Structure formats: structure tokens, C-alpha cells
PDB file of C-alpha atoms in Angstrom:
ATOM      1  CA  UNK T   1     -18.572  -9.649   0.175  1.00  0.00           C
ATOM      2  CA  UNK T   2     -19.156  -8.290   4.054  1.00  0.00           C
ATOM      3  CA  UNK T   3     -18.105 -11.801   4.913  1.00  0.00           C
ATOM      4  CA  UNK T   4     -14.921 -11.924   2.631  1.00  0.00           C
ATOM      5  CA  UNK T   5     -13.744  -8.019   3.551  1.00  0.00           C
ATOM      6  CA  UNK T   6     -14.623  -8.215   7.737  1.00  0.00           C
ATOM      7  CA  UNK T   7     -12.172 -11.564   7.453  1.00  0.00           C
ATOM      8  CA  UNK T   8      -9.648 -10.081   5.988  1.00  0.00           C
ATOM      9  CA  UNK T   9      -9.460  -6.895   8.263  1.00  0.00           C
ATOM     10  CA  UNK T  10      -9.305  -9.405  11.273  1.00  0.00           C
ATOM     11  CA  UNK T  11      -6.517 -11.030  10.071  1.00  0.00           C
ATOM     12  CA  UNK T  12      -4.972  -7.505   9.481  1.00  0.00           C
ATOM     13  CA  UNK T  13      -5.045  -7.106  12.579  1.00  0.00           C
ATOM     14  CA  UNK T  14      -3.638 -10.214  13.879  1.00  0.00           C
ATOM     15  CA  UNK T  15      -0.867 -10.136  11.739  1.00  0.00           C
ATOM     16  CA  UNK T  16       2.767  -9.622  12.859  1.00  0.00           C
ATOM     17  CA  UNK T  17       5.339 -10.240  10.278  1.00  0.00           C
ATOM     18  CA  UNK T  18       5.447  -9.855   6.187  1.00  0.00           C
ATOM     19  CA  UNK T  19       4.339 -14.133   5.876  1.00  0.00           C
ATOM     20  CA  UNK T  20       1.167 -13.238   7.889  1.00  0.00           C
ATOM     21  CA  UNK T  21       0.354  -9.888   6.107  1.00  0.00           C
ATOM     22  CA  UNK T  22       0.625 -11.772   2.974  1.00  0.00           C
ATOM     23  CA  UNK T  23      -1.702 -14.656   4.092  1.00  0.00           C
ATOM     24  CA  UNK T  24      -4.461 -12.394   4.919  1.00  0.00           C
ATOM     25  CA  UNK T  25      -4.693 -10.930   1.446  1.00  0.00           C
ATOM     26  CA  UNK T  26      -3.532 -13.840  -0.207  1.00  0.00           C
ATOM     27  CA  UNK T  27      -7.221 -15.087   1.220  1.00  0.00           C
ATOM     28  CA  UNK T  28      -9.179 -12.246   0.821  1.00  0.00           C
ATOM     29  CA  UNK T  29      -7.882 -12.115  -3.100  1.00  0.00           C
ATOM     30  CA  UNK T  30      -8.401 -15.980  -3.233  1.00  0.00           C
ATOM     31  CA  UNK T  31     -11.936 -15.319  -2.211  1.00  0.00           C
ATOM     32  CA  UNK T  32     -12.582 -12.766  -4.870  1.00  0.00           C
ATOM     33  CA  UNK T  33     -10.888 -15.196  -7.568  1.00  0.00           C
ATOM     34  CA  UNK T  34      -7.728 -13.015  -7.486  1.00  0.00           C
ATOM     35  CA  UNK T  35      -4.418 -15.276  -7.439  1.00  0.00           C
ATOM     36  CA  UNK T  36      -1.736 -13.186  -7.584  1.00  0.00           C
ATOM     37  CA  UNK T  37      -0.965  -9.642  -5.476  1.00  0.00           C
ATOM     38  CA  UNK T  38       1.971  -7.446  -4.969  1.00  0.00           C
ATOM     39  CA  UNK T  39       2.162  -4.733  -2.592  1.00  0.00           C
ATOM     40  CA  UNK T  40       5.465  -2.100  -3.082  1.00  0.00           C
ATOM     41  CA  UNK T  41       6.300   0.783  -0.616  1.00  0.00           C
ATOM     42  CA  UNK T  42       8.150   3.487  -2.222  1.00  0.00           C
ATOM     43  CA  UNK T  43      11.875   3.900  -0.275  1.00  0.00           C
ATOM     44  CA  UNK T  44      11.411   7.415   1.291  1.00  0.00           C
ATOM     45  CA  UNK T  45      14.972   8.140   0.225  1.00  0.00           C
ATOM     46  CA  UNK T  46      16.345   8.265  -3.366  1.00  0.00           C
ATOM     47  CA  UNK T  47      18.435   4.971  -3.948  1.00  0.00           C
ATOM     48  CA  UNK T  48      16.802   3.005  -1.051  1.00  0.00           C
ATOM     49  CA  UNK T  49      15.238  -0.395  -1.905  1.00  0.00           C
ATOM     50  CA  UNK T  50      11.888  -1.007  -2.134  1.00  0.00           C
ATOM     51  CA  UNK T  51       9.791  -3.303   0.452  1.00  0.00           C
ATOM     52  CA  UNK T  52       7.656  -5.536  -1.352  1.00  0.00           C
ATOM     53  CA  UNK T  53       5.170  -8.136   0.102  1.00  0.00           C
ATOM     54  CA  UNK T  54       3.487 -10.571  -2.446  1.00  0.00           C
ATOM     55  CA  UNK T  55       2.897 -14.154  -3.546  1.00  0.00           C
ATOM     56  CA  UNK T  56       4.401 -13.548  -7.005  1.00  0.00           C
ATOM     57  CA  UNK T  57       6.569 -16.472  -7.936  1.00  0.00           C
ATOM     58  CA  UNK T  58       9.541 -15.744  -5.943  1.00  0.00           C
ATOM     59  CA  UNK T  59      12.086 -15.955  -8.803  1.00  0.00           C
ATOM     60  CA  UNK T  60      10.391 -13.089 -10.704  1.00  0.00           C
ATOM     61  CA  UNK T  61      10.495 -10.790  -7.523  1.00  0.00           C
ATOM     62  CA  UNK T  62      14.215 -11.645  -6.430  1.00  0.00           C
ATOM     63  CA  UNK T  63      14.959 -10.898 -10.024  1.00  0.00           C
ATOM     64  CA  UNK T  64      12.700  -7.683  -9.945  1.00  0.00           C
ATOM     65  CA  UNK T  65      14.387  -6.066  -6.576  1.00  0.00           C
ATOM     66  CA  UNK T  66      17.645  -6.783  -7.795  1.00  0.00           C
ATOM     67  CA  UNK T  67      18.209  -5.573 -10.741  1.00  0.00           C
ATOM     68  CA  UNK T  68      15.934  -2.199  -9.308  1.00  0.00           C
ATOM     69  CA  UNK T  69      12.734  -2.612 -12.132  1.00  0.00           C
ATOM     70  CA  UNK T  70      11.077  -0.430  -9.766  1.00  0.00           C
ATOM     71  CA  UNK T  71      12.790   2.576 -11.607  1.00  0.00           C
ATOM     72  CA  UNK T  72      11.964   2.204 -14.548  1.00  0.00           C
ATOM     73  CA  UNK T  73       8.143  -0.398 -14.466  1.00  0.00           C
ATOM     74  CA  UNK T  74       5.706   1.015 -16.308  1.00  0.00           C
ATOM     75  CA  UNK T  75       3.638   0.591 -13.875  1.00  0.00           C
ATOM     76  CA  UNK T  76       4.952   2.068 -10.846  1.00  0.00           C
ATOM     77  CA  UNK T  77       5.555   5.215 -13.029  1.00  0.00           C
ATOM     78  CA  UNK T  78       2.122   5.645 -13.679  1.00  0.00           C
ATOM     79  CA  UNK T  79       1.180   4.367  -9.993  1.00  0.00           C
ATOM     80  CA  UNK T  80       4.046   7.650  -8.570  1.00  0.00           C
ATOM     81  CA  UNK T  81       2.334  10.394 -11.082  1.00  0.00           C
ATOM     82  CA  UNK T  82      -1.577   9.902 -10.664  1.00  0.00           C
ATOM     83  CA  UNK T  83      -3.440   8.749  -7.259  1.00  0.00           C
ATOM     84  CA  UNK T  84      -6.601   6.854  -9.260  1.00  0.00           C
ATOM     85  CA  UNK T  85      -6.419   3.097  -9.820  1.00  0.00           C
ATOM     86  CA  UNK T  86      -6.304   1.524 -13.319  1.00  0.00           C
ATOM     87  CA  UNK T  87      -5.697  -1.531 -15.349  1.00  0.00           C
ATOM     88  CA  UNK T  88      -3.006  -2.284 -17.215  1.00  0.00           C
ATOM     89  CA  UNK T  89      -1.641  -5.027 -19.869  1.00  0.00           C
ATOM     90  CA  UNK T  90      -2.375  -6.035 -23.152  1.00  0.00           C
ATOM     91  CA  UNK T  91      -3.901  -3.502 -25.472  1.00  0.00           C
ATOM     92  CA  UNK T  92      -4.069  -1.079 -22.552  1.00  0.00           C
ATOM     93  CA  UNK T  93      -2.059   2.085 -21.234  1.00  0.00           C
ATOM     94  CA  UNK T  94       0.905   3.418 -22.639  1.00  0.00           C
ATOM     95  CA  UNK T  95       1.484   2.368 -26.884  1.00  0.00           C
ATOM     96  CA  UNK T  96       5.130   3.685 -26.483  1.00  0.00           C
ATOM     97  CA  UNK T  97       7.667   1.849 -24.012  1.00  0.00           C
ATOM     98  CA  UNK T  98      11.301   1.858 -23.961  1.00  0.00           C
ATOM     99  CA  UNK T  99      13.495  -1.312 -24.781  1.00  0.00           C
ATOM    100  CA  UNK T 100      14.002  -2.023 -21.064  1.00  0.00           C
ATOM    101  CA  UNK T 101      10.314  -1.718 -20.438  1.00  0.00           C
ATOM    102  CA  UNK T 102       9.162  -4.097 -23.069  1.00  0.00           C
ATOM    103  CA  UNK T 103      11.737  -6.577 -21.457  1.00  0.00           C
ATOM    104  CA  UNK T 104      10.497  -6.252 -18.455  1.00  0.00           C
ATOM    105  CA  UNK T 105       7.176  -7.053 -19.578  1.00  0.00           C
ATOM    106  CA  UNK T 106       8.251  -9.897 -21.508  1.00  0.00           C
ATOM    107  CA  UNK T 107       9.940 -11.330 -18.450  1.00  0.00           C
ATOM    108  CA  UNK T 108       7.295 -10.497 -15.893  1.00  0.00           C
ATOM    109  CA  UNK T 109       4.847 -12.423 -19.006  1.00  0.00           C
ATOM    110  CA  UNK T 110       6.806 -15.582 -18.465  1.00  0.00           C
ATOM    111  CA  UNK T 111       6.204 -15.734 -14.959  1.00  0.00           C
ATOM    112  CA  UNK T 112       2.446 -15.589 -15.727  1.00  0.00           C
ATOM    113  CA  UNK T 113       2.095 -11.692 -14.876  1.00  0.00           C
ATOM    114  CA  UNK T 114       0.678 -10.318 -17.667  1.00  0.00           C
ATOM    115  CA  UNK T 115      -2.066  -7.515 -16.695  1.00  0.00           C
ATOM    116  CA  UNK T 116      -3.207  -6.028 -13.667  1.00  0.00           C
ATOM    117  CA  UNK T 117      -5.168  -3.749 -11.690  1.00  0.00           C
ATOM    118  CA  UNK T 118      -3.154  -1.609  -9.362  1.00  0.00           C
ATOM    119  CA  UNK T 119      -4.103   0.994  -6.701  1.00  0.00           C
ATOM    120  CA  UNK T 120      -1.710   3.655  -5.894  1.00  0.00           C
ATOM    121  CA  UNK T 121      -1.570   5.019  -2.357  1.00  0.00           C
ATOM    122  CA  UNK T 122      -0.632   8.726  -2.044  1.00  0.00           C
ATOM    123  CA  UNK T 123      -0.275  10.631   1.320  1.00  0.00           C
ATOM    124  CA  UNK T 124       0.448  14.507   2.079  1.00  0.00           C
ATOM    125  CA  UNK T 125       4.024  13.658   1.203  1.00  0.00           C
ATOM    126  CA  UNK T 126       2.735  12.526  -2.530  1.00  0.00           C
ATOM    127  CA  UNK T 127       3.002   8.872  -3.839  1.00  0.00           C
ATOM    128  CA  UNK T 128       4.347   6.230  -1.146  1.00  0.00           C
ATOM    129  CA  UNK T 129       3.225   2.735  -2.225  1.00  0.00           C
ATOM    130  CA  UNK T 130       0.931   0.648  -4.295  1.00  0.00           C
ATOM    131  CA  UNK T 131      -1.287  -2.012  -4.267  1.00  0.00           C
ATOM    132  CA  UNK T 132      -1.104  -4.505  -7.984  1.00  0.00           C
ATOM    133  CA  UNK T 133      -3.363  -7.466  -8.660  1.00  0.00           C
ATOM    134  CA  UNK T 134      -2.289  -9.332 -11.495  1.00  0.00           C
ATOM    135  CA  UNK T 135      -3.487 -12.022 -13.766  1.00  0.00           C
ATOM    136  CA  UNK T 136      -1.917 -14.242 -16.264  1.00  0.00           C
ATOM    137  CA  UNK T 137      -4.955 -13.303 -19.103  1.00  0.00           C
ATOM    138  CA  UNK T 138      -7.241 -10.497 -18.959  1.00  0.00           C
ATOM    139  CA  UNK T 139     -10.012 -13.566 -18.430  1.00  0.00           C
ATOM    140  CA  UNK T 140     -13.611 -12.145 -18.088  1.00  0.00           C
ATOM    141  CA  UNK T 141     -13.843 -13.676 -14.686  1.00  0.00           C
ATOM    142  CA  UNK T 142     -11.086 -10.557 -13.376  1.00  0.00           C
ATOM    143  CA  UNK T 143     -12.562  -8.225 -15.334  1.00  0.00           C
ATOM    144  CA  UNK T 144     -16.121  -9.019 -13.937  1.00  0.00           C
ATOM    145  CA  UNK T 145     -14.065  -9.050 -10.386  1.00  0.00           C
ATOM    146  CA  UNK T 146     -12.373  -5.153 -11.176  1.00  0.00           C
ATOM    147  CA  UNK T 147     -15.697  -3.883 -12.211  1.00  0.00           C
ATOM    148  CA  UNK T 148     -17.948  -4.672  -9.553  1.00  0.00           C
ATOM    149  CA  UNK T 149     -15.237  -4.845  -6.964  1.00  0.00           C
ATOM    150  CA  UNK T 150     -12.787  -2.031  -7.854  1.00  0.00           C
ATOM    151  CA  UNK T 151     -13.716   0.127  -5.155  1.00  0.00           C
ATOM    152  CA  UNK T 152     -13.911  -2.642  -2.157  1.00  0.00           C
ATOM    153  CA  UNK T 153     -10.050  -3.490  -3.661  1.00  0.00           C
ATOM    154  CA  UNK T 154      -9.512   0.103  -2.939  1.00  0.00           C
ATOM    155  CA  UNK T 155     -10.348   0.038   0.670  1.00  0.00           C
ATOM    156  CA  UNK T 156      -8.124  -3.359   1.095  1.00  0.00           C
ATOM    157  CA  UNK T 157      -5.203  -1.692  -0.467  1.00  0.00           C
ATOM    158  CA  UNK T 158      -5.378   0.783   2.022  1.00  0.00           C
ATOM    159  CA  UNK T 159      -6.243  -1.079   4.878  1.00  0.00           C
ATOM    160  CA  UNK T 160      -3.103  -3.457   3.495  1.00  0.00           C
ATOM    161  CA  UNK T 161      -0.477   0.006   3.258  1.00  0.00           C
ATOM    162  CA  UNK T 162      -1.512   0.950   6.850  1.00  0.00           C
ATOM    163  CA  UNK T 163      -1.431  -2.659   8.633  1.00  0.00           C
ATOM    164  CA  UNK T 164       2.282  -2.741   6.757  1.00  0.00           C
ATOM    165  CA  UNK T 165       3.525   0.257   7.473  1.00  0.00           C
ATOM    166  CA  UNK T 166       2.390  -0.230  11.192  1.00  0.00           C
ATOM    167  CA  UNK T 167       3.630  -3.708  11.923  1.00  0.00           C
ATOM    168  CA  UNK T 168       6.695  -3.183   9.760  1.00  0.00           C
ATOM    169  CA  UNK T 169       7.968   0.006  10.522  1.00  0.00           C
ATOM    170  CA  UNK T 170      10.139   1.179  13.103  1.00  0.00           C
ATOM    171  CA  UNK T 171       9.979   4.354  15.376  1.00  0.00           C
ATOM    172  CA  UNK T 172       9.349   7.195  13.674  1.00  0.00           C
ATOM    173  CA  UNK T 173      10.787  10.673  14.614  1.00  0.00           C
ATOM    174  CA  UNK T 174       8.788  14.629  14.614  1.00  0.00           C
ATOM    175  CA  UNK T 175      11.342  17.330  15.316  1.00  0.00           C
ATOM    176  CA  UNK T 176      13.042  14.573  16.944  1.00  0.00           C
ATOM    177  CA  UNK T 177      10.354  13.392  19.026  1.00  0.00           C
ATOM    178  CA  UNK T 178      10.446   9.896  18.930  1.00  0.00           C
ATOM    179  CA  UNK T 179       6.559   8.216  18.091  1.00  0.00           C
ATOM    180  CA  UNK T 180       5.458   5.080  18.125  1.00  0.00           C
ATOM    181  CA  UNK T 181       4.569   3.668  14.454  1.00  0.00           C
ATOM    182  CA  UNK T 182       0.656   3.717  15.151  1.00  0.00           C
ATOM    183  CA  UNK T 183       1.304   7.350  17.218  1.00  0.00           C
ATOM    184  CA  UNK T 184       2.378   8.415  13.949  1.00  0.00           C
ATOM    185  CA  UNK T 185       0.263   6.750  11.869  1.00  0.00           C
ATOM    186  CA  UNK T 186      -3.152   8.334  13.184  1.00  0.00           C
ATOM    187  CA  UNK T 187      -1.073  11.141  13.348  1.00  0.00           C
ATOM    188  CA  UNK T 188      -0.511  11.154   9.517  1.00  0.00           C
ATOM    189  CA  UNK T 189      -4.153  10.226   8.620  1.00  0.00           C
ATOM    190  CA  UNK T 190      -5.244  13.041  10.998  1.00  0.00           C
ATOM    191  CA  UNK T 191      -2.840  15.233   8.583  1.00  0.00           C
ATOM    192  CA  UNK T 192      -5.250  13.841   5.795  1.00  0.00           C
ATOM    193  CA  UNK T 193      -8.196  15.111   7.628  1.00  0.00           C
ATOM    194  CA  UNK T 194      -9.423  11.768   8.777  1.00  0.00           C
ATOM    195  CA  UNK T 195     -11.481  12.149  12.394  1.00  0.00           C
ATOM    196  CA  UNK T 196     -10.770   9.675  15.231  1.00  0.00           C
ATOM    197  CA  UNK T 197     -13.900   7.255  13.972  1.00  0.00           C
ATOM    198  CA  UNK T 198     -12.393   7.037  10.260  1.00  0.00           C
ATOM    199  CA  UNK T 199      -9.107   6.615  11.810  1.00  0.00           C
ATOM    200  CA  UNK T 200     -10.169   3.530  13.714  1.00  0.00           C
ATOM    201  CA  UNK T 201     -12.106   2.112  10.649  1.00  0.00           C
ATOM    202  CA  UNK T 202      -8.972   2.509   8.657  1.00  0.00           C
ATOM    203  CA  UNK T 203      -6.562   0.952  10.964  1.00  0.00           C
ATOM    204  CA  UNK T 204      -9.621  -1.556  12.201  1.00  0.00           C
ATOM    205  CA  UNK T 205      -9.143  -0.315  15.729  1.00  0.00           C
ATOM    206  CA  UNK T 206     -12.087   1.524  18.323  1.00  0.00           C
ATOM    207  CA  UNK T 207     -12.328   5.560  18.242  1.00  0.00           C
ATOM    208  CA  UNK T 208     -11.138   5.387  21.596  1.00  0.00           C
ATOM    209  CA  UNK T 209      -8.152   3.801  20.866  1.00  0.00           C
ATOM    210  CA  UNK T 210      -7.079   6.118  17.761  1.00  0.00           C
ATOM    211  CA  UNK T 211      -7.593   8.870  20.357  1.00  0.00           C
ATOM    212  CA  UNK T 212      -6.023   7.403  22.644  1.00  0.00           C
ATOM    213  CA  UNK T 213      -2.440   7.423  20.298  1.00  0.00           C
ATOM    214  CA  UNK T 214      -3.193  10.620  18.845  1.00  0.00           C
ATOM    215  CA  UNK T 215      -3.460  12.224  22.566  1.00  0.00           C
ATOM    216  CA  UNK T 216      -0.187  10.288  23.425  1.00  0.00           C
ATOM    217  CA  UNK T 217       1.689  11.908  20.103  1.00  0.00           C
ATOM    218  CA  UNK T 218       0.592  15.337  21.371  1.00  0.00           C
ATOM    219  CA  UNK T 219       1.797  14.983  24.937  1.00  0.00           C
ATOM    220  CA  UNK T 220       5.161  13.760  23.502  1.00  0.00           C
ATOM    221  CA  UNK T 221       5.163  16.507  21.116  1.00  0.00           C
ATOM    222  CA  UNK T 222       4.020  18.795  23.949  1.00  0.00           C
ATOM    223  CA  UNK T 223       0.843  20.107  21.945  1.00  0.00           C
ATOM    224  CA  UNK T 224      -2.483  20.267  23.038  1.00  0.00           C
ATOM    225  CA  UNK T 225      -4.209  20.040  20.116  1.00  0.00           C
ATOM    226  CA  UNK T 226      -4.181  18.042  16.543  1.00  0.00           C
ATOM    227  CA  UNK T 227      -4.075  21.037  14.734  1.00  0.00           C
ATOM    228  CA  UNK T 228      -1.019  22.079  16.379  1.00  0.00           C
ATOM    229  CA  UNK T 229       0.017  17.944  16.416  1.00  0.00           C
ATOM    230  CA  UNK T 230      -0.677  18.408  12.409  1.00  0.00           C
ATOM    231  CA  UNK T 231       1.554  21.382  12.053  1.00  0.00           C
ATOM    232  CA  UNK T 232       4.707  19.811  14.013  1.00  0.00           C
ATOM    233  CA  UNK T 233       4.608  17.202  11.319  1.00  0.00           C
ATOM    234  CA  UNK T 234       4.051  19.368   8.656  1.00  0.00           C
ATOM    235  CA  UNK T 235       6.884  21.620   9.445  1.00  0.00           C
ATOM    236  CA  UNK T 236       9.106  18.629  10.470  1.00  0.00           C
ATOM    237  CA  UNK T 237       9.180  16.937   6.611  1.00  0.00           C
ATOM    238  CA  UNK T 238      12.355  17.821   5.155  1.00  0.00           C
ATOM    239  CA  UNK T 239      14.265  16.476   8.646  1.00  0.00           C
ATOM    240  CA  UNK T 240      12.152  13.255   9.345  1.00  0.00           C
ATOM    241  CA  UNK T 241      14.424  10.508   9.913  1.00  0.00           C
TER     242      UNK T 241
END
């Protein structure tokens, strides 16, 4: 498992576009007899699209993003309104769906998607992505893989929503301070209370370097200290760009 989880962090980190984010957990998965994954970020603003990265069949996810299932899945709704991970599909979660959401089932079903375990990612802001990895049967071999891998899935998702959000963002803006995305991004986890150390094992760079962008977020932000770093961003939510 050390093996399967150090591999898939170095090719994290080696990744540059959505094909080569995709490979790494399409691997990692692979290795853990996983064979399908989808990973959604939220849109930070109400009627934005969605970014997804998966290997779902590609017809299914076209379909998905355009007719916006997002709003209404089943499954993102329960991924947006509690942080823990669960499982989901037949004979599981919510008894009571709307006519839209059993059709959405129905169609994800003939695609081979039929159950799941997904990991939602929340932040200070609240819910901002999550993490799904489905199966066309709930076969014992995935459950065997959820139950003594759940929380090692966990740690990928989140290694996954930071290496995204990193290589895929742009710029990102405090009080209209202009940061770099991985400036920003230690600066966020230090919001979460993370230290240097736990930033670089998240983001599966050295302490020195995670200091190194959190002291060149303060000097643009013309702070001296993360606390002070912490409360800029705090108190710049409601006008981040």
C-alpha cells in the first residue's frame, strides 16, 4: 500500500494538465482494484459550471455537465451538506428521490455507474469539491477495498483536490493582492490550522518550501505573520475574485 500511495503522490506532483492528473489516479485506483473515479470542484459562484476530472465513459459526463446533474445528484447533495465520506447505491442512502433523481440514476446505471464511495472535501469556506469512486456492482472485492482502505482513499482525495486546484487554477486575489495558486494554497491550509510540515505532506512538497510560499504571501500582503496572513484572507471572503 506504501508502494501504491508514494507512486501516486509522485505523479501528483509531476503532473501538469487535467490528462496527467487523471493518469495518476487512474493508476493508483487501478492498483487498489478501483476502475472508475470522478473528481468535481464545486463552481465558487452560483450558476458557474463545474470542473470535473475522471475516466467515466465520456458520453455519461458530457451528458452529466450539460444538462447541470450537479444540481440536483443525489450525491453531490449529500457530498455539499456533511464533510464524512460514505457509500452510496443500491439499497443504501436516501429511500425517497425525486423523478429527476431516479433518472439520473437510471442513466448513470447504464453507463455502468451504479454505487460508489465518495469523499467530500470541505474548507473554511464550507463544501468545495468531492472525490467519487464508483463501481458497476457493489462486488465484495470494492467493498473489501472501502473497508480496509477508506481512510488511505481519504488522504488521495485530498492530495487529488490540492494537486488540481494548484495546477489548474489561476491567480488568486486577497484584498486584491494578487497570489500565486500554491501562495494561496498553503495560505488556505494554514487557515485550516495545518503547520508548514503538514502543509508540505499535503501538497508533497519540503517544509522549507511551504514556508518558503507562505513567507512570500505575507510580504505581498505586507504582514509579518500567518496569523495576520490568516486574517487578510479571512476578512477578504465576500470580495475574492
Amino acid at each position: 500500500m506504501h508502494h501504491i500511495f508514494q507512486s501516486f503522490i509522485d505523479r501528483l506532483s509531476s503532473a501538469s494538465d487535467t490528462e496527467t492528473l487523471s493518469a495518476s489516479m487512474v493508476e493508483a485506483a487501478a492498483a487498489l482494484d478501483l476502475t472508475c473515479f470522478a473528481y468535481l470542484s464545486i463552481a465558487p459562484r452560483p450558476g458557474s459550471a463545474p470542473q470535473l476530472i475522471s475516466n467515466y465513459p465520456s458520453a455519461w459526463t458530457a451528458h452529466y455537465l450539460q444538462n447541470r446533474y450537479e444540481r440536483f445528484d443525489p450525491v453531490i447533495l449529500q457530498a455539499l451538506d456533511r464533510p464524512e465520506p460514505f457509500e452510496w447505491g443500491l439499497g443504501l442512502g436516501a429511500t425517497t428521490q425525486s423523478n429527476p433523481q431516479r433518472e439520473l440514476f437510471d442513466e448513470a446505471a447504464r453507463f455502468g455507474i451504479r454505487s460508489g464511495f465518495t469523499i467530500p472535501i470541505h474548507d473554511t469556506r464550507g463544501p468545495v469539491a468531492a472525490v467519487t469512486f464508483a463501481a458497476d456492482e457493489r462486488q465484495p472485492a470494492f467493498e473489501r477495498c472501502i473497508g480496509e482502505h477508506g481512510r488511505v482513499l481519504q488522504l488521495m482525495a485530498m492530495y487529488f483536490h490540492a494537486h488540481a486546484r494548484r495546477k489548474l487554477a489561476p491567480d488568486r486575489f486577497v484584498d486584491g493582492v494578487s497570489l500565486s495558486p500554491r501562495e494561496f494554497e498553503c495560505l488556505e491550509w494554514t487557515a485550516q490550522g495545518k503547520s508548514a510540515w503538514e502543509i508540505g505532506r499535503i501538497l508533497g512538497i519540503s517544509r522549507r518550501t511551504a514556508s518558503f510560499h507562505l513567507d512570500n504571501a505575507k510580504a505581498k500582503l505586507g504582514v509579518h505573520s500567518n496569523c495576520q496572513a490568516v486574517a487578510r484572507l479571512v476578512a477578504s471572503r465576500p470580495m475574492m475574485q
